[in-house]
PDB file of N, CA and C in Angstrom:
ATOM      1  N   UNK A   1     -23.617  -8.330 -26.222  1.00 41.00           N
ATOM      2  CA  UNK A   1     -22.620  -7.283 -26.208  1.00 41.00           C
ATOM      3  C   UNK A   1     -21.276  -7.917 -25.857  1.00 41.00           C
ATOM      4  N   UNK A   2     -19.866  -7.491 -26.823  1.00 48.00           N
ATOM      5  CA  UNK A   2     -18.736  -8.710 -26.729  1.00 48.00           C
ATOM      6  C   UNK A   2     -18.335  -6.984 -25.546  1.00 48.00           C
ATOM      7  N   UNK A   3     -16.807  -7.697 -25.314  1.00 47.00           N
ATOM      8  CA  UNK A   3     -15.951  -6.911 -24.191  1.00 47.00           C
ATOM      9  C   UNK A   3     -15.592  -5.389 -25.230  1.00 47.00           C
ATOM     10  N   UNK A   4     -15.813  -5.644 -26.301  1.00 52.00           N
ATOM     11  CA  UNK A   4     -14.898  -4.029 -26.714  1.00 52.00           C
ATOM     12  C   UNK A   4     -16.369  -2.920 -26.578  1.00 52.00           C
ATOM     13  N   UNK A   5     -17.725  -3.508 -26.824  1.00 51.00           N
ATOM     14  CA  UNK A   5     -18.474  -2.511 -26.732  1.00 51.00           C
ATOM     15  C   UNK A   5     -19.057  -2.156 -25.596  1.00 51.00           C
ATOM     16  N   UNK A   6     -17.837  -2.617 -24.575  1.00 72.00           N
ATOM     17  CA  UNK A   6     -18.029  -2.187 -23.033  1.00 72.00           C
ATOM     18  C   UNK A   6     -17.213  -1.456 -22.514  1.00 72.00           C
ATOM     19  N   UNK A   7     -16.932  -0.702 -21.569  1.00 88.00           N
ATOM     20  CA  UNK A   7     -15.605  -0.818 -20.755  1.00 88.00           C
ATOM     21  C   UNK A   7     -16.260  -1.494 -19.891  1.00 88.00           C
ATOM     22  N   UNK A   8     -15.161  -2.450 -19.598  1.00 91.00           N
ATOM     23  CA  UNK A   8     -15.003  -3.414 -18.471  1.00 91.00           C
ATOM     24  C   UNK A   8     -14.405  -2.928 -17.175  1.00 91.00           C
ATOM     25  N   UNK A   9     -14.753  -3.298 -15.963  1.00 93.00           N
ATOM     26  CA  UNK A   9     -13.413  -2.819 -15.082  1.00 93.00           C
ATOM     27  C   UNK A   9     -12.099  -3.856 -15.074  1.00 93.00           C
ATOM     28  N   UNK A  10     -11.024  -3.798 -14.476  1.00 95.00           N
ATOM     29  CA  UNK A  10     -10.134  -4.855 -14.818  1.00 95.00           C
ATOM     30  C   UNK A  10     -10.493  -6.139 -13.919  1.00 95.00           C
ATOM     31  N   UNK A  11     -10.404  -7.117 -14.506  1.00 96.00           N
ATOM     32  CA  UNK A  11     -10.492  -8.480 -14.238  1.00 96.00           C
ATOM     33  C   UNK A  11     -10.925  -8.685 -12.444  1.00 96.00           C
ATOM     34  N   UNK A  12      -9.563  -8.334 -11.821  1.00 96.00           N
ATOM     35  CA  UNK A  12      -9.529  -8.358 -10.544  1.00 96.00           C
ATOM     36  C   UNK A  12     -10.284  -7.736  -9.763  1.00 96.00           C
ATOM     37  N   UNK A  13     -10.756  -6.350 -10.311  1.00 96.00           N
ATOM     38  CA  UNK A  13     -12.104  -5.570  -9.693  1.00 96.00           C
ATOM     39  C   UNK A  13     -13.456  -6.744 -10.075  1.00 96.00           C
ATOM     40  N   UNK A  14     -13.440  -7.081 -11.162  1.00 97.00           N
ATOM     41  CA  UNK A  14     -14.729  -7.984 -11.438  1.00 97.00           C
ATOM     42  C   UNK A  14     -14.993  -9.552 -10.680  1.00 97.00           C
ATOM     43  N   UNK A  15     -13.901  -9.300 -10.325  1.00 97.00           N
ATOM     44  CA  UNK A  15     -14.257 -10.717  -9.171  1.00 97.00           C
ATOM     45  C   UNK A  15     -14.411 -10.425  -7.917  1.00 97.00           C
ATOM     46  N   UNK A  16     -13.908  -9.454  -7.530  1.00 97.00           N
ATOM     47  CA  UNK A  16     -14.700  -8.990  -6.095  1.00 97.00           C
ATOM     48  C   UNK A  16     -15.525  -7.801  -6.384  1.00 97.00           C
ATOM     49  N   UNK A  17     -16.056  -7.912  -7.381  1.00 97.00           N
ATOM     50  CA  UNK A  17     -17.776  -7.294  -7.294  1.00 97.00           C
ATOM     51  C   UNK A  17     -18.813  -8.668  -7.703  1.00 97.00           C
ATOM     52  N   UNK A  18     -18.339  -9.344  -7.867  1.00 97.00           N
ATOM     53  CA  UNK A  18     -18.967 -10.990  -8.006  1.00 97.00           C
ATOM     54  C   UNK A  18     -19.738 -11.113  -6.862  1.00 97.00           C
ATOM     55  N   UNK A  19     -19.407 -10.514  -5.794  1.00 98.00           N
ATOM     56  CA  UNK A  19     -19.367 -11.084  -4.151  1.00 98.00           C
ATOM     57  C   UNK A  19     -20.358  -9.876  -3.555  1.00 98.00           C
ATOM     58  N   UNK A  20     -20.550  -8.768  -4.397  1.00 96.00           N
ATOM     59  CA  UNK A  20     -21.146  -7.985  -3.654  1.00 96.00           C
ATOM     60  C   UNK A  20     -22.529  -8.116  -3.646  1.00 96.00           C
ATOM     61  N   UNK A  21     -23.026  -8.569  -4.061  1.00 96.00           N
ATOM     62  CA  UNK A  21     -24.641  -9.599  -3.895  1.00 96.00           C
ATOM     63  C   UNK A  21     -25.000  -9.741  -3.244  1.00 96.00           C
ATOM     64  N   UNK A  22     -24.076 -10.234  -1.715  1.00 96.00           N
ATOM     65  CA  UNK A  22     -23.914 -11.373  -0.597  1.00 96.00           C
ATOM     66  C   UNK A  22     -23.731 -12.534  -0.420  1.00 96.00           C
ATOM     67  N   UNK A  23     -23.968 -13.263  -2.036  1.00 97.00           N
ATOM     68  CA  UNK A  23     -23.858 -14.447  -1.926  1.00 97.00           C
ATOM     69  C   UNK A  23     -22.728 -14.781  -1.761  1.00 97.00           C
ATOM     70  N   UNK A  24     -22.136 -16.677  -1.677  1.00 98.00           N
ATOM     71  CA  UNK A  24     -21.013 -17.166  -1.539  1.00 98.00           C
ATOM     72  C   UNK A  24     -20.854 -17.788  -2.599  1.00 98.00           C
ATOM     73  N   UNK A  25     -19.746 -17.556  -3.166  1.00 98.00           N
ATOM     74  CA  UNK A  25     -18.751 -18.884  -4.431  1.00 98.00           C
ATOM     75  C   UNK A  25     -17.521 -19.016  -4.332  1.00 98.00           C
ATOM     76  N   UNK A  26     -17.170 -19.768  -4.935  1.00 97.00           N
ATOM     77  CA  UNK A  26     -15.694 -20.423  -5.274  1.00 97.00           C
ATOM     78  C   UNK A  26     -15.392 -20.135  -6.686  1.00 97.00           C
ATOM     79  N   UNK A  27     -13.953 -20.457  -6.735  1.00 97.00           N
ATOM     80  CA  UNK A  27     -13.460 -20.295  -8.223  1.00 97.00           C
ATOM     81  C   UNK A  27     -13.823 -20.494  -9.341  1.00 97.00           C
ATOM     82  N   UNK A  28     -14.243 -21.706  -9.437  1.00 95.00           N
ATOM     83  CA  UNK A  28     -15.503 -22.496 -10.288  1.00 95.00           C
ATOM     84  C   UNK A  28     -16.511 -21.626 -10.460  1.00 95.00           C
ATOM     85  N   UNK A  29     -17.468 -21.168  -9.870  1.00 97.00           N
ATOM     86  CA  UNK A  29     -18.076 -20.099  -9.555  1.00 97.00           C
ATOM     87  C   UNK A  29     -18.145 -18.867 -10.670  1.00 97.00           C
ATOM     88  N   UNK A  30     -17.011 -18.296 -10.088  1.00 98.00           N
ATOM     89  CA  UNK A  30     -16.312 -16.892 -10.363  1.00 98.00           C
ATOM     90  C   UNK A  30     -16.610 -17.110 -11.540  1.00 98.00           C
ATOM     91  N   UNK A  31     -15.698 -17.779 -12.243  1.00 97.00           N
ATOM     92  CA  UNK A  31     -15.100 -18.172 -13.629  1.00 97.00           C
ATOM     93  C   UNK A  31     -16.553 -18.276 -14.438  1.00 97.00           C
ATOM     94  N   UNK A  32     -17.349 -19.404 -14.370  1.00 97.00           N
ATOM     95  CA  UNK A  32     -18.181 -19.283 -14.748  1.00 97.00           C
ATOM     96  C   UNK A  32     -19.163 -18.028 -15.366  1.00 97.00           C
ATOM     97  N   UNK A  33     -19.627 -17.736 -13.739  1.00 98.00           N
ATOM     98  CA  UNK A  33     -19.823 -16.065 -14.310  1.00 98.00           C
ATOM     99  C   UNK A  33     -19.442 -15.123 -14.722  1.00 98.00           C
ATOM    100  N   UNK A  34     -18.323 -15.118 -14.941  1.00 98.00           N
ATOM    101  CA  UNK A  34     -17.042 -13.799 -15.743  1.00 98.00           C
ATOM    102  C   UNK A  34     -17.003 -14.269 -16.890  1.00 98.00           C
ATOM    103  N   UNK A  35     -17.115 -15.535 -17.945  1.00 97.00           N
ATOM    104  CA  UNK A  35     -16.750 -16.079 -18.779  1.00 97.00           C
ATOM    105  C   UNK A  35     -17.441 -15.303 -19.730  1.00 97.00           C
ATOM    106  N   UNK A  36     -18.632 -14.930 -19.676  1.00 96.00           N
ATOM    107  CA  UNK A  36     -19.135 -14.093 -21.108  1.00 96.00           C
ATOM    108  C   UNK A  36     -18.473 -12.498 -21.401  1.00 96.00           C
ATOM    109  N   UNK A  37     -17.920 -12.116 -20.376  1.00 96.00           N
ATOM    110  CA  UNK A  37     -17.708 -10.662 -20.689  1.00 96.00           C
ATOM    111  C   UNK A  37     -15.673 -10.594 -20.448  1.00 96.00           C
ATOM    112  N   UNK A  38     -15.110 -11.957 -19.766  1.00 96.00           N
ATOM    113  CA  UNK A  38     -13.576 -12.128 -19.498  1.00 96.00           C
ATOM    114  C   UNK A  38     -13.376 -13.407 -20.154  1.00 96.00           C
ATOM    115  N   UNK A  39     -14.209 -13.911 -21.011  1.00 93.00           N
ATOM    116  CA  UNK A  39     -13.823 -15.192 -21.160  1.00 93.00           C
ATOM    117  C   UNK A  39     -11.943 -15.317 -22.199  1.00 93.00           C
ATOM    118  N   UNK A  40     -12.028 -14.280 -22.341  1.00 91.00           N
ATOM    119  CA  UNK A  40     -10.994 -14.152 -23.272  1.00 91.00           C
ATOM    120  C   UNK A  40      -9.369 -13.619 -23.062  1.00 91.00           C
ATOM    121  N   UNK A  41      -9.926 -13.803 -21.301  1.00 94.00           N
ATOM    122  CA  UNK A  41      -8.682 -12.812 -20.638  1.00 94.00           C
ATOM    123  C   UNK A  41      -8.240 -14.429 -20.123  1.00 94.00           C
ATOM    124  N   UNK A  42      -6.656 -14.249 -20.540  1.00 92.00           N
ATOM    125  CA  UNK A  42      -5.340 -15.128 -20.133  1.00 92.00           C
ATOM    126  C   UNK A  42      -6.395 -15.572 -18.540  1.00 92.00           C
ATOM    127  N   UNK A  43      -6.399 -14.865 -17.708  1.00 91.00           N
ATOM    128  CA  UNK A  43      -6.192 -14.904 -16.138  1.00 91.00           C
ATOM    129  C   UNK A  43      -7.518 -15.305 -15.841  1.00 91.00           C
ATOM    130  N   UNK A  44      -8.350 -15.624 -16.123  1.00 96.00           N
ATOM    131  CA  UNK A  44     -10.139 -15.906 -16.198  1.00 96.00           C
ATOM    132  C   UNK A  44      -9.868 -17.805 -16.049  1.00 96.00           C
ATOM    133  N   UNK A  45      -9.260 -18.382 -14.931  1.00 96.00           N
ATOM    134  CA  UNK A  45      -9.259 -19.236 -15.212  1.00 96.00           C
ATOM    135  C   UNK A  45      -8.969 -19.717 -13.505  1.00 96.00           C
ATOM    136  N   UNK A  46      -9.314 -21.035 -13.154  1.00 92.00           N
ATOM    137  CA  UNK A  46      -9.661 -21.382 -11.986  1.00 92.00           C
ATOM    138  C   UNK A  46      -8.409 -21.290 -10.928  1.00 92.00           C
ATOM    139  N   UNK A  47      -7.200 -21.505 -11.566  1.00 94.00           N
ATOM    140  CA  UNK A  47      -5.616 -20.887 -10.563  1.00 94.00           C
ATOM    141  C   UNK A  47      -5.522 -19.316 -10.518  1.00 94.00           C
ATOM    142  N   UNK A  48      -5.895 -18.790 -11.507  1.00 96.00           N
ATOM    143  CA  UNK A  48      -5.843 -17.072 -11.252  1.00 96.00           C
ATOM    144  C   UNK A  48      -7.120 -16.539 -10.381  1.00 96.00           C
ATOM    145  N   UNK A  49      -8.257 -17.384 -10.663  1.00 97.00           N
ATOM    146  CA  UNK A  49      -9.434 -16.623 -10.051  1.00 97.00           C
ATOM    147  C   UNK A  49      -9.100 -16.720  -8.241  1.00 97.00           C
ATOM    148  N   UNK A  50      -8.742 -18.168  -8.372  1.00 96.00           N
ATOM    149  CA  UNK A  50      -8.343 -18.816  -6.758  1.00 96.00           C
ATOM    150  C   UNK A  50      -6.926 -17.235  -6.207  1.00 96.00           C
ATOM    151  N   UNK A  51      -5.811 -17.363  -7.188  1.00 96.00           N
ATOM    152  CA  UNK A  51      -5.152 -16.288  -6.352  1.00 96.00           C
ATOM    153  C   UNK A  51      -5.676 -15.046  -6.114  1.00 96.00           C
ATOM    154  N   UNK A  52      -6.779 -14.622  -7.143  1.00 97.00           N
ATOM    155  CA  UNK A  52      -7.413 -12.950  -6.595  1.00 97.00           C
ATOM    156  C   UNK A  52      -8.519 -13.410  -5.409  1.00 97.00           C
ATOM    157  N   UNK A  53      -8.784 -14.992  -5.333  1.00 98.00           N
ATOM    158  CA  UNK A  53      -9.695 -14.577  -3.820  1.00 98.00           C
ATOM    159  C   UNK A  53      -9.100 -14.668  -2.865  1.00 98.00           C
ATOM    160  N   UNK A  54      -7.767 -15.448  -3.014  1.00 97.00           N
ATOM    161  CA  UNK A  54      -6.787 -15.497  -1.611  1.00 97.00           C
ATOM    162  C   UNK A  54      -6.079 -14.470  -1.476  1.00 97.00           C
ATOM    163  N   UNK A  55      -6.112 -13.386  -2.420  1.00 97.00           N
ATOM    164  CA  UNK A  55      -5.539 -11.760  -2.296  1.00 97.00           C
ATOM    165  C   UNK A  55      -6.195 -10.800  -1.710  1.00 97.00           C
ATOM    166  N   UNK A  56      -7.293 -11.149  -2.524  1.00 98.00           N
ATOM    167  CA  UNK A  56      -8.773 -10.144  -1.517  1.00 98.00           C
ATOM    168  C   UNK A  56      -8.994 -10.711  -0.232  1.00 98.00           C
ATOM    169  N   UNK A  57      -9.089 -12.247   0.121  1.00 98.00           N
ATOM    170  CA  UNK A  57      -9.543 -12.364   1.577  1.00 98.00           C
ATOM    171  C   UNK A  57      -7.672 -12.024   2.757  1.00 98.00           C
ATOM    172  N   UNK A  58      -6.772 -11.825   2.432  1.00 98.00           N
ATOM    173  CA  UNK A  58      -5.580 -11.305   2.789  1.00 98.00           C
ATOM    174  C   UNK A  58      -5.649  -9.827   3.410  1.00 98.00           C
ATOM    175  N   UNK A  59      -6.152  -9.194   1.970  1.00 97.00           N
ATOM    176  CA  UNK A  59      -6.593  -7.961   2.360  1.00 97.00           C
ATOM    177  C   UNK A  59      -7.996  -7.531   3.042  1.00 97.00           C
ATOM    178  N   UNK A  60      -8.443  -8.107   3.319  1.00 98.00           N
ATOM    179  CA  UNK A  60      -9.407  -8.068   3.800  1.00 98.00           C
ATOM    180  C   UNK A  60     -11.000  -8.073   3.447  1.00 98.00           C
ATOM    181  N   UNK A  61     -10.918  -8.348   2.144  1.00 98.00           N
ATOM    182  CA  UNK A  61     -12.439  -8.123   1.617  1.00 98.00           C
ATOM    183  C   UNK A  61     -13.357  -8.852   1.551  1.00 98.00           C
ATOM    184  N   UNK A  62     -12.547 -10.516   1.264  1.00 98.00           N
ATOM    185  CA  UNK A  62     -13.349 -11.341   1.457  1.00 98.00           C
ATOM    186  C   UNK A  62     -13.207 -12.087   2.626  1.00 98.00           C
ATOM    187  N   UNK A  63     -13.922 -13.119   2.983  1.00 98.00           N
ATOM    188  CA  UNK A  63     -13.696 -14.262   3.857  1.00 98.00           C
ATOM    189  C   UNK A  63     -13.770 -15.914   3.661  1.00 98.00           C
ATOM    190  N   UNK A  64     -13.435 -16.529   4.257  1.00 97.00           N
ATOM    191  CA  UNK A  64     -13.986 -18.006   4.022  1.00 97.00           C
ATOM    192  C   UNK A  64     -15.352 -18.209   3.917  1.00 97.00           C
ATOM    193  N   UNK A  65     -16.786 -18.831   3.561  1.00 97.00           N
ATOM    194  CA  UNK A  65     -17.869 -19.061   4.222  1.00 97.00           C
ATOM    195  C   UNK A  65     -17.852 -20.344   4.176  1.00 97.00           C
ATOM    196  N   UNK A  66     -17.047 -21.250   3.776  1.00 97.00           N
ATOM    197  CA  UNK A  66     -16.976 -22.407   3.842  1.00 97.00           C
ATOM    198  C   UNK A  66     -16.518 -23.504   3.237  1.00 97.00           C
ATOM    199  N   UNK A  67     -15.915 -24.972   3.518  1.00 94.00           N
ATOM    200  CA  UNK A  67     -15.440 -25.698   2.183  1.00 94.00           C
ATOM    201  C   UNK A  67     -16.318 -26.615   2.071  1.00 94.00           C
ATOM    202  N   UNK A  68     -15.662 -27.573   1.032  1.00 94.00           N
ATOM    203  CA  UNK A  68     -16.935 -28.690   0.075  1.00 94.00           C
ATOM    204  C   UNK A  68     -15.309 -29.095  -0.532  1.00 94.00           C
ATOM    205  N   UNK A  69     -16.287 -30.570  -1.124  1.00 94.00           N
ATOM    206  CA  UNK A  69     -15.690 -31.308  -2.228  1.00 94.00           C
ATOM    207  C   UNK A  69     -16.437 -31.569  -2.976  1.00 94.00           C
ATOM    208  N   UNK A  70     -16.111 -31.143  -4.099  1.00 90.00           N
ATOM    209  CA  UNK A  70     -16.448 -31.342  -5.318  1.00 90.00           C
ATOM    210  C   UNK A  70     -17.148 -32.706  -6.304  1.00 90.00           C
ATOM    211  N   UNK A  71     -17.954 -32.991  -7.002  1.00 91.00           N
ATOM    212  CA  UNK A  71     -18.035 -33.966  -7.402  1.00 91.00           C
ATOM    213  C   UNK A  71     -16.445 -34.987  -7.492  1.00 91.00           C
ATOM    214  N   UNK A  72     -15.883 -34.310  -7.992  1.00 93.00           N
ATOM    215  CA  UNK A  72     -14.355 -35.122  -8.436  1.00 93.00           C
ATOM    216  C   UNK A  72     -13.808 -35.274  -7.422  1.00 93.00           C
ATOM    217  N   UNK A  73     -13.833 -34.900  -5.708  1.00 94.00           N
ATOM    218  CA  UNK A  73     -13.147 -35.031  -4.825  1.00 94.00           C
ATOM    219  C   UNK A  73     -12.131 -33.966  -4.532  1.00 94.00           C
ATOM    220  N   UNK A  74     -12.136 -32.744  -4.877  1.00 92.00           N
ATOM    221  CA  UNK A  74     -11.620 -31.435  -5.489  1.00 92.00           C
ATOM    222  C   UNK A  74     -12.272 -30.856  -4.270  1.00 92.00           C
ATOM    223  N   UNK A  75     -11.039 -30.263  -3.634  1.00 93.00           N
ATOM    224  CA  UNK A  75     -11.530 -29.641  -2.342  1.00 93.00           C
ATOM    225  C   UNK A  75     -12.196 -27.512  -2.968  1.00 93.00           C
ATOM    226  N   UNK A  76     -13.042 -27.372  -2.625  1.00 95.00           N
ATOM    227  CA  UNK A  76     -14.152 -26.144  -2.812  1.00 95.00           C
ATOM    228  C   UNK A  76     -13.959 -24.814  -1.883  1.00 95.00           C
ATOM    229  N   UNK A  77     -13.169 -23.779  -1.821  1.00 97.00           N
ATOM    230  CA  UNK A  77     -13.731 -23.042  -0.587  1.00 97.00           C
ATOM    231  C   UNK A  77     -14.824 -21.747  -1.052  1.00 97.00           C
ATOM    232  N   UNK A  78     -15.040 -22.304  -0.442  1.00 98.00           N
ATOM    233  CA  UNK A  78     -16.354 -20.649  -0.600  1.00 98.00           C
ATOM    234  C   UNK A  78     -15.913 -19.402  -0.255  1.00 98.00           C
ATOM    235  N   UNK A  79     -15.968 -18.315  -0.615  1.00 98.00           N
ATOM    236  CA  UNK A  79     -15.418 -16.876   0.034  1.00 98.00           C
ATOM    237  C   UNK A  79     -17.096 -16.088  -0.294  1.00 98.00           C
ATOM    238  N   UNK A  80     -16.720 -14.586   0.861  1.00 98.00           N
ATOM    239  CA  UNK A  80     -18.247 -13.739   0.354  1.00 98.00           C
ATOM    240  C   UNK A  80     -17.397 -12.832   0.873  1.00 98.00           C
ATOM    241  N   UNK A  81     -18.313 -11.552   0.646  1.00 98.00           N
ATOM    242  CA  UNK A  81     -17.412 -10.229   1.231  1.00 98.00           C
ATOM    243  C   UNK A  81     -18.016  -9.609   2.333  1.00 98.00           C
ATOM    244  N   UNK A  82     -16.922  -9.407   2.977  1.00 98.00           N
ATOM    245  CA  UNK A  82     -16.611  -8.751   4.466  1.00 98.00           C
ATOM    246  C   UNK A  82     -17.447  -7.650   3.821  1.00 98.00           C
ATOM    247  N   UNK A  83     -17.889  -7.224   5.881  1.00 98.00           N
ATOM    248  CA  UNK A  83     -18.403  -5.494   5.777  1.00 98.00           C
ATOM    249  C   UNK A  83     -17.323  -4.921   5.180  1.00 98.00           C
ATOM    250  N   UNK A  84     -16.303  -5.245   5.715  1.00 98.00           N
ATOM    251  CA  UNK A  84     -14.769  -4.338   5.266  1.00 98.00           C
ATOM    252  C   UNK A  84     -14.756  -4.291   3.399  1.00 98.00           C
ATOM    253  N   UNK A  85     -14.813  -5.198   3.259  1.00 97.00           N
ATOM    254  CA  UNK A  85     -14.743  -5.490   1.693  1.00 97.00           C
ATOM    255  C   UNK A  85     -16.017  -4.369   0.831  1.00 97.00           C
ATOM    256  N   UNK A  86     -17.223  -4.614   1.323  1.00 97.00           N
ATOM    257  CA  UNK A  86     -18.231  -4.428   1.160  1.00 97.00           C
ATOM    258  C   UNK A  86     -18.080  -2.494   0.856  1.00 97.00           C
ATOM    259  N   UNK A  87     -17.520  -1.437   1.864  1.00 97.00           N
ATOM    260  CA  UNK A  87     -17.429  -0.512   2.453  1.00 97.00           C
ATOM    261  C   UNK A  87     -16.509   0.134   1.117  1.00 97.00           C
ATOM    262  N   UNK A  88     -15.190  -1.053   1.240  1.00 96.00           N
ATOM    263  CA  UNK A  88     -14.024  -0.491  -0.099  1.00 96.00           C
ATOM    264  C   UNK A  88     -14.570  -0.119  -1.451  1.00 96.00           C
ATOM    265  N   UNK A  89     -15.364  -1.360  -1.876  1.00 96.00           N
ATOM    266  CA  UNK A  89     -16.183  -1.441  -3.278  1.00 96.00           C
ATOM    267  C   UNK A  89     -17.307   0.093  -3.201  1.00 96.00           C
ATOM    268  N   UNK A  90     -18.231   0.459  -2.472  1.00 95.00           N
ATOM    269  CA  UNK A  90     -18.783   1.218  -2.159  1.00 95.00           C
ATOM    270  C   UNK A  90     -18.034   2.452  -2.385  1.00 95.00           C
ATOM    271  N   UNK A  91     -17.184   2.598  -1.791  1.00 96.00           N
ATOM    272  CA  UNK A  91     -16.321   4.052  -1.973  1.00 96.00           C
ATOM    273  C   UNK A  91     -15.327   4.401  -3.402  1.00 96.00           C
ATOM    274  N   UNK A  92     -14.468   2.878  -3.469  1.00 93.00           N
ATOM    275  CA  UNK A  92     -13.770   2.965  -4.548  1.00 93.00           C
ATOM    276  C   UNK A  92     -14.249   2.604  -5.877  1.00 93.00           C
ATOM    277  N   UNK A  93     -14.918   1.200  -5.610  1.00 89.00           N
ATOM    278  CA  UNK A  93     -14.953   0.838  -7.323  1.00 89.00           C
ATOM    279  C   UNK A  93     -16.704   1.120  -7.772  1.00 89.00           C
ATOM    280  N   UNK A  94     -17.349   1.822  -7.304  1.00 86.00           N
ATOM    281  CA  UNK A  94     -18.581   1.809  -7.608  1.00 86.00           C
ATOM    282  C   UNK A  94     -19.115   3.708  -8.040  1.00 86.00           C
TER     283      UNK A  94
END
């Protein structure tokens, strides 16, 4: 199924419902898994995904769970979502 015989939610909702699982990822991550249904959106890409998790963990939804380096020496942070985060998605985007 491509993106038109969906509605999608917008981009930025789909990366912090990425997180509502519990698990933890990074940009790399994100991207990856958004790529079949956003692969085609401008912003689906590892500097935009990175600014919607440093927007959401600002606002409160996500958090750090941790960093890494990367095979390449490419510093990694992990984010997951806050109860707080967790609570928003629940009420608003679900």
């Amino acid at each position: 199924m491509n993106r038109s015989d969906k509605k999608l939610p917008p981009l930025y909702y789909a990366i912090v419902l990425h997180f509502l699982d519990g698990r933890a990822d990074d940009a790399s991550g994100v991207v990856e898994a958004l790529r079949g249904d956003y692969g085609g959106y401008r912003l689906l890409n590892a500097g935009g995904v990175e600014e919607a998790l440093a927007t959401a963990k600002e606002n409160g939804l996500l958090e750090e769970a941790g960093y890494r380096l990367d095979e390449g020496g490419e510093l990694r942070i992990d984010y997951e979502m806050t109860e707080f985060g967790r609570d928003m998605v629940q009420r608003y985007l679900l």
